[in-house]
Coordinates of C-alpha atoms and ligand atoms in Angstrom, one line a residue:
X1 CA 6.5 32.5 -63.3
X2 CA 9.2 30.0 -64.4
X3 CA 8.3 28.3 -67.9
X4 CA 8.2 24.5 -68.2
X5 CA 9.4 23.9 -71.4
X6 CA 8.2 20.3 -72.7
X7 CA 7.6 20.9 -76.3
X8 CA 10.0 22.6 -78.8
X9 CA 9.3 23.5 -82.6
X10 CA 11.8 25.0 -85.0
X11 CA 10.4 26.8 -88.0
X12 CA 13.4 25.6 -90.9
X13 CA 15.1 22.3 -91.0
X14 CA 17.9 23.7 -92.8
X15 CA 21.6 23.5 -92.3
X16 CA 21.1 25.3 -88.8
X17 CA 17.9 23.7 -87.6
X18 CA 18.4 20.6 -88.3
X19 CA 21.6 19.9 -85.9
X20 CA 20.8 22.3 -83.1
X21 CA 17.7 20.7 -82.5
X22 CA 19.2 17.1 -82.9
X23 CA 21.6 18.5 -80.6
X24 CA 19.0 19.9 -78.4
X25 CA 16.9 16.7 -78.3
X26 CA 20.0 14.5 -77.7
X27 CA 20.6 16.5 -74.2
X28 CA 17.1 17.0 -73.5
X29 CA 14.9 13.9 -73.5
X30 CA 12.7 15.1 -71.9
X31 CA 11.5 17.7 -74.5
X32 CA 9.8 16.6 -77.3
X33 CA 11.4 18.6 -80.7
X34 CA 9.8 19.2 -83.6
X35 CA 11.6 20.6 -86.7
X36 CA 9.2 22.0 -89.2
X37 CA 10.1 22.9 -92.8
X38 CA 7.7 24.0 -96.0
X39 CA 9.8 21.6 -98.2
X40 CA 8.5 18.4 -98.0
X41 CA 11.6 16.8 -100.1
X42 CA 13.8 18.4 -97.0
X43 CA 11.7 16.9 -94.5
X44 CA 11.6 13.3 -96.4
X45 CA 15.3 13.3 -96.5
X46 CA 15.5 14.3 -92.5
X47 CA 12.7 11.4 -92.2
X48 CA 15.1 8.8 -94.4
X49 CA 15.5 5.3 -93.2
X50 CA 19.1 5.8 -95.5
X51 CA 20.8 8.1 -93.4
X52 CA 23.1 8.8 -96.2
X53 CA 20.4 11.0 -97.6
X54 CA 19.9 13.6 -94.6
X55 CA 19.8 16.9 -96.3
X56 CA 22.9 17.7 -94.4
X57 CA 26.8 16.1 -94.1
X58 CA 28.0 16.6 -90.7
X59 CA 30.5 14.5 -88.6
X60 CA 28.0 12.7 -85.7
X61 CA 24.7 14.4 -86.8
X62 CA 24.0 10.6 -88.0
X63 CA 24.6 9.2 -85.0
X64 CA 22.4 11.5 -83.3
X65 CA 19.4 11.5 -85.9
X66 CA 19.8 7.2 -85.2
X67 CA 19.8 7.3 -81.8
X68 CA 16.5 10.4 -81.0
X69 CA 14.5 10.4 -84.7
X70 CA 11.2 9.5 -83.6
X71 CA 11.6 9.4 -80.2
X72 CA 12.1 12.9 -79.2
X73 CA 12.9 14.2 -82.2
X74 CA 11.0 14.9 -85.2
X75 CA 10.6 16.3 -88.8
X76 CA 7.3 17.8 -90.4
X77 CA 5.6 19.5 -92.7
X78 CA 2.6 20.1 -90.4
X79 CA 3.7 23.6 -89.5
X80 CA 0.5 24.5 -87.8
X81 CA -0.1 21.6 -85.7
X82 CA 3.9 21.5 -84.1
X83 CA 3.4 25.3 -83.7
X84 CA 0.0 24.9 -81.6
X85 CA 1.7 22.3 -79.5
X86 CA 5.0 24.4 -78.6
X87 CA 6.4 26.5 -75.3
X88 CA 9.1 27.6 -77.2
X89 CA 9.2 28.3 -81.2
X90 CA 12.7 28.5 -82.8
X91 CA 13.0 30.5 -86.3
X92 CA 15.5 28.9 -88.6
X93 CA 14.6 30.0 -91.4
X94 CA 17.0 31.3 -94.8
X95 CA 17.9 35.4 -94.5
X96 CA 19.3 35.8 -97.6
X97 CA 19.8 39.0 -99.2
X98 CA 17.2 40.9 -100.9
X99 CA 17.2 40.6 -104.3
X100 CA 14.8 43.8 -105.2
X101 CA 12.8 46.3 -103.9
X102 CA 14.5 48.6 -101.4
X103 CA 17.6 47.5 -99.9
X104 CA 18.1 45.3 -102.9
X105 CA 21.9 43.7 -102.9
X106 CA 22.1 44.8 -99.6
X107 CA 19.3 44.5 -96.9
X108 CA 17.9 41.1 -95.9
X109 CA 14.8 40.0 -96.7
X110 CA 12.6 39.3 -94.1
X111 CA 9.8 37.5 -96.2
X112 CA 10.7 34.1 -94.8
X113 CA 10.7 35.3 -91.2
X114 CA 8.0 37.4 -91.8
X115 CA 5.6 34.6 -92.8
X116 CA 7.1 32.3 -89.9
X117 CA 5.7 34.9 -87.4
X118 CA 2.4 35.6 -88.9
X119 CA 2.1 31.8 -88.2
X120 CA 2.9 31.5 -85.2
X121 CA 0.7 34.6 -84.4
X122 CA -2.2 32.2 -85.7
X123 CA -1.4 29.1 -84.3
X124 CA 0.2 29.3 -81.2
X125 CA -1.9 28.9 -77.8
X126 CA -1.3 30.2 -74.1
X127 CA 2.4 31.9 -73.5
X128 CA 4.7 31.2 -76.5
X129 CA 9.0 32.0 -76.0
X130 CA 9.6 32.7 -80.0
X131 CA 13.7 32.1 -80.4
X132 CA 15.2 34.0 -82.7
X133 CA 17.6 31.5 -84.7
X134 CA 18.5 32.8 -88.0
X135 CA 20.9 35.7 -88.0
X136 CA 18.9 38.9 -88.2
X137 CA 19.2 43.0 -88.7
X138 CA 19.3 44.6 -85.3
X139 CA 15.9 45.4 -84.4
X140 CA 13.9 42.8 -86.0
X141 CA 12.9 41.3 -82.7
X142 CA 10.5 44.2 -82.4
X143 CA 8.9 44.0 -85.9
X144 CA 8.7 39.9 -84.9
X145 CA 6.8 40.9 -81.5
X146 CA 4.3 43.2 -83.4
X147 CA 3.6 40.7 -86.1
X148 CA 3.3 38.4 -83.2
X149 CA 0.6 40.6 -81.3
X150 CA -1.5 40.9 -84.7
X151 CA -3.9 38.1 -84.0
X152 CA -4.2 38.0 -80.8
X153 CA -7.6 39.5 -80.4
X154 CA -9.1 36.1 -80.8
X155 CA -7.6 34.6 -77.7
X156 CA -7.4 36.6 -74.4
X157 CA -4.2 34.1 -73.0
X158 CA -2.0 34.1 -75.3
X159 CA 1.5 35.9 -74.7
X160 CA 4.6 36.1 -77.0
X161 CA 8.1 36.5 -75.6
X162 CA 10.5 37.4 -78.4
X163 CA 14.4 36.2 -77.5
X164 CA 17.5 36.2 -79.9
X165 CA 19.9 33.5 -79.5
X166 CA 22.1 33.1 -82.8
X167 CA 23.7 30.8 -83.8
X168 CA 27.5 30.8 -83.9
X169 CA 28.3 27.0 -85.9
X170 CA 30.3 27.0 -88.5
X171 CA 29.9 23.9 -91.4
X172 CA 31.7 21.0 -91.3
X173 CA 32.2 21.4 -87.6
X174 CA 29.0 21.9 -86.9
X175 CA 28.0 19.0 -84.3
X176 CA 31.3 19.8 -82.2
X177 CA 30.2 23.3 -82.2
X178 CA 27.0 23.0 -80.9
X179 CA 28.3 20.3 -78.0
X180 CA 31.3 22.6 -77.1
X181 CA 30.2 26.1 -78.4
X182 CA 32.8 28.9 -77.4
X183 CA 29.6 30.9 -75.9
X184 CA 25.6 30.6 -76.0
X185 CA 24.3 34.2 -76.0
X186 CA 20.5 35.2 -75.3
X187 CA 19.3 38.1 -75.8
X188 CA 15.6 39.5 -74.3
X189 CA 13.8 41.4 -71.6
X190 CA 11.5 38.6 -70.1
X191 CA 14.3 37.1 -67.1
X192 CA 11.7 34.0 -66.7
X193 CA 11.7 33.6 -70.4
X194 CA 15.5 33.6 -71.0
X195 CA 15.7 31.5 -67.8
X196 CA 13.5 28.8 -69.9
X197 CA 16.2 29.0 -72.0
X198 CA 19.1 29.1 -70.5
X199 CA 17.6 26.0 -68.9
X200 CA 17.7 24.2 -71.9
X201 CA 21.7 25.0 -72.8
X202 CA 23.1 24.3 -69.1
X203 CA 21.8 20.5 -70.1
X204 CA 25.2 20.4 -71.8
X205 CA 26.6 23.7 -71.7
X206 CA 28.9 25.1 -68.1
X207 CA 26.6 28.1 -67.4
X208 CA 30.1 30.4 -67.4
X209 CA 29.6 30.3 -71.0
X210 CA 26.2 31.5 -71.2
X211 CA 26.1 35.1 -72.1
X212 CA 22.8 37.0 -71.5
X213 CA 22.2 40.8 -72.6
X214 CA 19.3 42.6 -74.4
X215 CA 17.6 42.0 -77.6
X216 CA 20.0 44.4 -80.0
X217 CA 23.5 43.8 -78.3
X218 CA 22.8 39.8 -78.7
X219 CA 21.6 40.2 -83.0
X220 CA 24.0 42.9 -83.5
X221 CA 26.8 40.7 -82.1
X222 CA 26.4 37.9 -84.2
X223 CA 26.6 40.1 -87.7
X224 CA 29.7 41.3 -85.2
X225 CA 31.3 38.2 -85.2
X226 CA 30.6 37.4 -89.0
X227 CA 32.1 40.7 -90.1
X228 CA 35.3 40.0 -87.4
X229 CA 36.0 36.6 -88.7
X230 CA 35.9 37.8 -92.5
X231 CA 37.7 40.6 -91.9
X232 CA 41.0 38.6 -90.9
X233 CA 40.6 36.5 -93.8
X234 CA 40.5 39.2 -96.2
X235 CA 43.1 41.0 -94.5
X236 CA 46.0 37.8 -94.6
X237 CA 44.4 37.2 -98.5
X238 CA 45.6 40.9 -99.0
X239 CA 49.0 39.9 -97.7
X240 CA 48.7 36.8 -99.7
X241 CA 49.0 39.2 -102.8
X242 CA 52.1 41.4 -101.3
X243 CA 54.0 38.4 -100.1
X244 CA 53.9 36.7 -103.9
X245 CA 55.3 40.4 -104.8
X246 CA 58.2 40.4 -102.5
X247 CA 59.1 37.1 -102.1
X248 CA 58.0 36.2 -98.4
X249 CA 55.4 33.2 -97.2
X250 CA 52.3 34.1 -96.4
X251 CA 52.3 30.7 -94.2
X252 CA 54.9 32.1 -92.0
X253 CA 53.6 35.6 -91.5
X254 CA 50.6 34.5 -90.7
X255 CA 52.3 31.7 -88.4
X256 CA 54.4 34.7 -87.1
X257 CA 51.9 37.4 -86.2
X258 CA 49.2 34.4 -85.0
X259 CA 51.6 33.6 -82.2
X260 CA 50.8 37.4 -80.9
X261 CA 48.5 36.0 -78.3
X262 CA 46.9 39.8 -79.2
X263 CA 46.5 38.4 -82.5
X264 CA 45.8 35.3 -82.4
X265 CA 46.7 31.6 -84.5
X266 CA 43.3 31.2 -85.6
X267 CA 41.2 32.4 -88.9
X268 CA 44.0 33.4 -90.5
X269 CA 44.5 30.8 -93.5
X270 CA 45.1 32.9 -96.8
X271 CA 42.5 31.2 -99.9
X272 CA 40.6 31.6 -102.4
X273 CA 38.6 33.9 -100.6
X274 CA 35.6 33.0 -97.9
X275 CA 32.6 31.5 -98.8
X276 CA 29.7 30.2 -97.7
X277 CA 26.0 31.3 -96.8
X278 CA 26.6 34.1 -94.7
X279 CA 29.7 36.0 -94.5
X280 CA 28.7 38.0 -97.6
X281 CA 24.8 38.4 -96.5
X282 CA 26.2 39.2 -93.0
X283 CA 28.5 42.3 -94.1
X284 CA 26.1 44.0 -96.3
X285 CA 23.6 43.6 -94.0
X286 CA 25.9 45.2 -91.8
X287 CA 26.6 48.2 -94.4
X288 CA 23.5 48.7 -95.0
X289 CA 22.5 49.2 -91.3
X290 CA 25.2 51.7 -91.5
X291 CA 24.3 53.7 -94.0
X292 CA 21.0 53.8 -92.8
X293 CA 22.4 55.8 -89.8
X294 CA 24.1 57.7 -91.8
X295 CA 27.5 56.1 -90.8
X296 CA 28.8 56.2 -94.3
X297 CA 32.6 55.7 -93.7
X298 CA 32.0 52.6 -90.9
X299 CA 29.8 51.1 -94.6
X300 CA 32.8 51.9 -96.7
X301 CA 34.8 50.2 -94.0
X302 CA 33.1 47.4 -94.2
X303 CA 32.1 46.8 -97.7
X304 CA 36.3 46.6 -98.2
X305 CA 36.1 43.4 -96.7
X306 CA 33.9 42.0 -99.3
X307 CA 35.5 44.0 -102.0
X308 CA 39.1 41.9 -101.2
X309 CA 37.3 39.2 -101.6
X310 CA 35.7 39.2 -104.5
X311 CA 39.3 40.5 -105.9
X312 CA 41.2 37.8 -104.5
X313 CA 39.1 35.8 -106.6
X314 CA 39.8 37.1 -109.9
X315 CA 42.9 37.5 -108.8
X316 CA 43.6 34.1 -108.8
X317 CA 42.0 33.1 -111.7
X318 CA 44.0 35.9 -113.9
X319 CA 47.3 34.5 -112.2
X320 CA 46.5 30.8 -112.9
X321 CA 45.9 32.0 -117.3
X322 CA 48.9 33.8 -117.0
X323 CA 50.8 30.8 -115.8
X324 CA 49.4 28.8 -118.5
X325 CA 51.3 31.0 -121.5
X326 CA 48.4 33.3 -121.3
X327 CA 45.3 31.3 -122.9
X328 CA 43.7 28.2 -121.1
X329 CA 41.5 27.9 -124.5
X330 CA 41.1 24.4 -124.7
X331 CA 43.1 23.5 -121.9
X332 CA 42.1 21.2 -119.4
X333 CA 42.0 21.8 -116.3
X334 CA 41.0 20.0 -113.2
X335 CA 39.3 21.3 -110.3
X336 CA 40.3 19.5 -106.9
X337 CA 37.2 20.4 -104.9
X338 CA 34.0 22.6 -105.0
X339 CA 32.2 22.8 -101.5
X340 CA 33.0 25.9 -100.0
X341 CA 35.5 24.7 -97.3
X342 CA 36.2 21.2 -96.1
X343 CA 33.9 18.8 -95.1
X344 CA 30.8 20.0 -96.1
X345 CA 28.5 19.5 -98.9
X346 CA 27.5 23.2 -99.1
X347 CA 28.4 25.0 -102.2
X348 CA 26.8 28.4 -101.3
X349 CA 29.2 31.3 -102.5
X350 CA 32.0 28.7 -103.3
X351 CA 35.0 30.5 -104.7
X352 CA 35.3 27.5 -106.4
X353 CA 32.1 28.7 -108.6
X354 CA 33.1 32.0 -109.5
X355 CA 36.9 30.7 -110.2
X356 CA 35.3 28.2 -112.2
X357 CA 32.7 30.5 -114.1
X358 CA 36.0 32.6 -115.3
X359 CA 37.7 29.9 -116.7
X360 CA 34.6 28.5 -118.4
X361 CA 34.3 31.7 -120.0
X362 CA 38.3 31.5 -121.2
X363 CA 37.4 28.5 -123.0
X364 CA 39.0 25.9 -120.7
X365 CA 37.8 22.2 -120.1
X366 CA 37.3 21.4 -116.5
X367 CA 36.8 18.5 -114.6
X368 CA 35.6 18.8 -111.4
X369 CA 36.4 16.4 -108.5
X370 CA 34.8 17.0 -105.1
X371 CA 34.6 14.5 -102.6
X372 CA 30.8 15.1 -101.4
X373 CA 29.5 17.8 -103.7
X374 CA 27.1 16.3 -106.4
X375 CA 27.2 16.7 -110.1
X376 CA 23.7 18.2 -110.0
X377 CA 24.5 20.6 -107.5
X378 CA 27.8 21.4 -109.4
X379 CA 25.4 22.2 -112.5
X380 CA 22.8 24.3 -110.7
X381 CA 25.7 26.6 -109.6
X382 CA 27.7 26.8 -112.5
X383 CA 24.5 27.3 -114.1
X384 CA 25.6 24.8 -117.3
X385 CA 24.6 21.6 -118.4
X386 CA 27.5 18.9 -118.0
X387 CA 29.2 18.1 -121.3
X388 CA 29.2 14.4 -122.3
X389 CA 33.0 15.1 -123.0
X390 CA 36.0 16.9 -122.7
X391 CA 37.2 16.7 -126.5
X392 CA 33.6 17.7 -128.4
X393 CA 33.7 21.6 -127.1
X394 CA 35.7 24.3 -128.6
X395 CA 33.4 27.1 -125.8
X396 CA 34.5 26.2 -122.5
X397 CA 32.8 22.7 -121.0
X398 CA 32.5 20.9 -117.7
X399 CA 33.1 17.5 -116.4
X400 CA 32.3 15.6 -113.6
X401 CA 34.9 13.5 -112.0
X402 CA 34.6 10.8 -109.6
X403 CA 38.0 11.0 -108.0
X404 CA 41.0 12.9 -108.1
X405 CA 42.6 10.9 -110.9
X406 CA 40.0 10.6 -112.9
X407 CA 39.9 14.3 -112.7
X408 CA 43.7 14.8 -113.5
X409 CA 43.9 12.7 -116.3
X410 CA 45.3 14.4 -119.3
X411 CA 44.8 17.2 -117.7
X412 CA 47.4 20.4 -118.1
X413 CA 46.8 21.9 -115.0
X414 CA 45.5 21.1 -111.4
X415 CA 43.2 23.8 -109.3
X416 CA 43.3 22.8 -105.6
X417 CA 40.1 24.8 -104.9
X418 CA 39.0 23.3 -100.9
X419 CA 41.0 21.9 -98.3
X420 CA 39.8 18.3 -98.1
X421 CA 42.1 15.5 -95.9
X422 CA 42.8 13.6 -99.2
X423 CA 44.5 16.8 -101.3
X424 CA 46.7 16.8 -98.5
X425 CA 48.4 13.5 -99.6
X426 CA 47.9 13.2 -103.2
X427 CA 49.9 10.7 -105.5
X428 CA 52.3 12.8 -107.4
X429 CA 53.8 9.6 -109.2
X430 CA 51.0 8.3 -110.8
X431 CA 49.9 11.7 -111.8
X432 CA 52.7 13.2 -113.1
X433 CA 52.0 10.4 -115.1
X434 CA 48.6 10.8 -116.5
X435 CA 49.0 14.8 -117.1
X436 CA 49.7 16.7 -120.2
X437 CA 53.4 17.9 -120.1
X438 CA 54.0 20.8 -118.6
X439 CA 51.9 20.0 -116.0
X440 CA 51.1 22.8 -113.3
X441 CA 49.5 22.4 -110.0
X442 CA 48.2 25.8 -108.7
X443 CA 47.4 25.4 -104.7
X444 CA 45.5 27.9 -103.3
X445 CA 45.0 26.5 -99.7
X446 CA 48.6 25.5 -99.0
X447 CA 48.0 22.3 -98.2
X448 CA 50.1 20.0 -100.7
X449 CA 53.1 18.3 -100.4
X450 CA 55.1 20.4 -103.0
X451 CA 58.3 18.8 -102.7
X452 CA 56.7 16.0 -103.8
X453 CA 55.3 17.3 -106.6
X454 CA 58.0 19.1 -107.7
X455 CA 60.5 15.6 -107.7
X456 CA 57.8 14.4 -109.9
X457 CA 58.4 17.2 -112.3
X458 CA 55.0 19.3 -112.0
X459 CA 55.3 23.0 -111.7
X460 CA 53.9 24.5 -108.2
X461 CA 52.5 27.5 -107.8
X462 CA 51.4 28.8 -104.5
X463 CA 49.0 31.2 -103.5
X464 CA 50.7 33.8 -101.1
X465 CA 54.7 32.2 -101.9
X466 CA 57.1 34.6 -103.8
X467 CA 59.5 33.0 -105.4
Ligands
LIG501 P1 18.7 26.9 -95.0 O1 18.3 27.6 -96.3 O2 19.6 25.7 -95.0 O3 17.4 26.5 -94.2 C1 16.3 27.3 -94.0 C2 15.0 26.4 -94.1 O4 13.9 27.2 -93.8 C3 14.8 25.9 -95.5 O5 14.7 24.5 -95.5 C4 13.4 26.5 -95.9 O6 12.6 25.7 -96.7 C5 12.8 26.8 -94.5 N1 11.7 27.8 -94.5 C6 11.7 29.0 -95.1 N2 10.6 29.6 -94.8 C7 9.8 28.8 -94.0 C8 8.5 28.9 -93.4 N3 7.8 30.0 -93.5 N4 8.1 27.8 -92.8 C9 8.9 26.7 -92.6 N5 10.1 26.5 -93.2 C10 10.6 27.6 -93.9 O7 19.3 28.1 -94.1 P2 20.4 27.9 -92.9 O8 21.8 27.8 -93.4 O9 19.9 26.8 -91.9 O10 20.3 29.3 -92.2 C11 19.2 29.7 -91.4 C12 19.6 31.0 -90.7 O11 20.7 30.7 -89.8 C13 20.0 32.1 -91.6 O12 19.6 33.3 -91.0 C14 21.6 32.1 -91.5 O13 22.1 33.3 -91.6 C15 21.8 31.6 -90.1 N6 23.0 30.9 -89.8 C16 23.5 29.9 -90.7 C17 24.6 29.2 -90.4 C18 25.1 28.2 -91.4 O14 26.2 27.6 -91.1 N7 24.5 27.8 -92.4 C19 25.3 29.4 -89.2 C20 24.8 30.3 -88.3 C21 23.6 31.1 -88.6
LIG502 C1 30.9 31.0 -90.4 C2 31.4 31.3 -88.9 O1 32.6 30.7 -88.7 C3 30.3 30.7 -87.9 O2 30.7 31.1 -86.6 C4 29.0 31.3 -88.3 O3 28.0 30.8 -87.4 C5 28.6 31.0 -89.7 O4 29.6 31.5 -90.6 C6 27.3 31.6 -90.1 O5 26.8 32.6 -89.5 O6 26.8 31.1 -91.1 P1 31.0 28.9 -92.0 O7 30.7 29.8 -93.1 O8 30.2 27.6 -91.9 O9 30.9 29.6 -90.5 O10 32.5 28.4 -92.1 P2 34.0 29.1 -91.8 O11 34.8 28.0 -91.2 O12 33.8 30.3 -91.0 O13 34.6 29.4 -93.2 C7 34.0 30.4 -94.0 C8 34.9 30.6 -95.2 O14 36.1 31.2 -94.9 C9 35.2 29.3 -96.0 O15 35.2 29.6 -97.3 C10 36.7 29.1 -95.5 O16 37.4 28.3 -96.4 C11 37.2 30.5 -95.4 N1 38.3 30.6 -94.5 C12 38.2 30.3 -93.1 C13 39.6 31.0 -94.9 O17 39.7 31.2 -96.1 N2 40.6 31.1 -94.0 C14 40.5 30.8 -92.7 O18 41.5 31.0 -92.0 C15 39.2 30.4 -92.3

């Protein structure tokens, strides 16, 4: 039988349910969608007249929340009621790590998902497609279809089909990516179930890029993908580190080997080091799969990629002391930007907080200047209250700033942390005037003008330039 899908809930308004179901709704108004979510501050700020207060910053999510909120698109804390209602379930819901038990620091947990299924177990009525959203261990569709199948004694009709479909949108670009996503991939073994969904996609999507396979291929590719895309970046960050030792730029090597069409152009920006929600989660996870088949060298493999990282990181934060006659005791230092990449609000796994974090603990005074990320948020992570000052403190202290001169002033030494538009073009004039002489601006995302701000007499240093 083909499925007539007419009513859509997703279990997790977060930073992935949220859009993909605005997105959804927009190209399908003919299916009502309800987003569901346990925290009811989330689902006020989705519901906010003031759009400026949706829980997440992306470029045309406004426009799209404007245009379908409460017509075919909705947000909820009546989990129950939107699950009862639904053809299809989506779970968005937060995979993070596991913090203890087994698999601590490496497995994810499962609790949220768990609980999302035992739900839907309950609640739902007649045949029920439950979409695997968040990004999963291989195999978890099966544990999902036998949580699934617990209550069903009550209710002769009801039937579950499990699919994964994960999601591939990256921050920041997130809107663009789900209207023009490089591939849609479904995995499953019901055909009229994944027809239902490929259904939904071809609304918007040419069906050339819709990719269907079985349940494992289709979660095992997307911690795949993950691992690939951090893998590049920790491999040009470690040839950020050799270039500064032998005098080459990491900006044309990785210009010159990205024009292998083998290769390449993109992912291959040296940093700080990658950030964000799930890189990290997404290689353990994949180590620990590995080593729980015994495949120890592929997890050794692997868990390098994380390991650069996490070096990178220090490395740059030893480099940027040394620089600054070997103490930044006092110093102060301002920190040009916090999110974890551009233009996003999202500080999860920052480099900017651990980079941060080490020079608290050497004493320095930082200001922070980010153009979306909030003072509260840049206190939760840092895990420090805000000092009133910058003079009072002789332990290290933070700031907030509201711009990048406020930031800068009397400051010794710059940090460009994230690559926003406005670092791109800053006003070396007027802040060569208001730093502490020498001044230093330390770039690690390549993206100032540094002739500029070496005619204004401010010491550069590059990440991944030998001098
Ligand atoms: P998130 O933390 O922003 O959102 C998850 C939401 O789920 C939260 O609002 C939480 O309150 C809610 N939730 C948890 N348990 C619930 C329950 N039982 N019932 C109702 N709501 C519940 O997480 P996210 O960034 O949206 O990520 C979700 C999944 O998507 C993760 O598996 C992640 O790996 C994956 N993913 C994330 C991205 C990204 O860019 N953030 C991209 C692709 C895939
Ligand atoms: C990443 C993937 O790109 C998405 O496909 C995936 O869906 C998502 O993870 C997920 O599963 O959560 P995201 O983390 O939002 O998306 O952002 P990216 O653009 O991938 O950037 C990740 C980190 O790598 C950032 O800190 C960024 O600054 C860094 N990066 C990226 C580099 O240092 N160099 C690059 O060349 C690219």
């Amino acid at each position: 039988m083909t499925y007539q899908i007419k009513n859509i809930c997703c279990i997790g308004a977060g930073y992935v349910g949220g859009p993909t179901m605005a997105v959804i709704a927009n190209y399908c108004p003919n299916i009502q969608v309800n987003v569901v979510d346990i925290d009811p501050v989330r689902i006020k700020n989705w519901n906010s007249k003031d759009l400026s207060r949706l829980p997440v910053y992306e470029k045309g999510l406004k426009e799209i929340i404007r245009k379908c909120r409460d017509i075919n698109l909705h947000f909820s804390i009546d989990i129950n009621k939107h699950i009862s209602k639904a053809d299809m379930i989506f779970i968005s819901v937060n995979t993070p790590i596991k913090i203890k038990g087994f698999g601590a620091g490496q497995a994810s947990d499962l609790k949220w998902v768990e609980s999302s299924a035992r739900q839907i177990s309950k609640f739902a009525k007649g045949k029920t497609i439950v979409v695997e959203k968040s990004t999963l261990p291989v195999k978890t569709a099966s544990l999902i279809k036998q949580i699934l199948e617990i209550d069903n004694t009550n209710e002769e009709n009801k039937v579950f089909h499990v699919l994964s479909n994960p999601e591939f949108l990256a921050e920041g670009t997130a809107i663009n990516d789900l209207q023009n996503p490089d591939r849609v991939l479904i995995g499953g073994s019901d055909k009229e179930a994944i027809k239902a969904l490929v259904n939904i996609y071809t609304n918007w999507v040419p069906s050339t890029k819709i990719l269907t396979t079985d349940l494992w291929s289709s979660e095992l590719s997307k911690l795949i993908a993950n691992a690939f895309l951090a893998q590049r970046i920790s491999s040009i960050n470690s040839i950020s580190a050799l270039c500064e030792m032998t005098g080459a730029d990491v900006k044309d090597v990785s210009s010159a080997i990205g024009m292998d069409k083998r290769i390449g152009q993109f992912f291959l920006n040296p940093g700080p080091g990658f950030g964000g929600s799930c890189f990290k989660k997404d290689i353990l996870n994949l180590v620990y799969i590995c080593n729980h088949y015994g495949l120890k060298e592929v997890a050794q493999y692997w868990e390098k990629v994380i390991e650069i990282n996490h070096w990178q990181q220090k490395r740059i934060s030893k480099i940027f002391v040394e620089k600054l006659f070997g103490t930044i005791t006092e110093k102060r230092i301002a920190i040009f930007g916090f999110a974890f990449k551009a233009n996003t609000n999202d500080t999860r796994e920052s480099p900017s907080i651990s980079i941060c974090k080490d020079l608290l603990e050497e004493g320095a005074r930082i200001s922070i200047y980010d153009p979306k990320v909030t003072r509260k948020q840049i206190g939760i992570n840092l895990n420090m209250l805000e000092s009133r000052s910058l003079s009072n403190e002789s332990n290290g202290s933070w700031t907030f700033s509201k711009s990048t001169h406020e930031a800068a002033e009397n400051a010794d030494a710059i940090l460009v942390l994230t690559e926003w538009e406005e670092f791109k073009d800053l006003d070396f004039k007027n802040i060569s005037k208001i730093m502490r002489k020498p001044s230093w601006i330390f770039d690690t995302r390549s993206i100032i003008n540094v002739e500029e701000a070496k005619l204004y007499g401010i010491n550069v240093w590059n990440l991944g330039k030998g001098n």
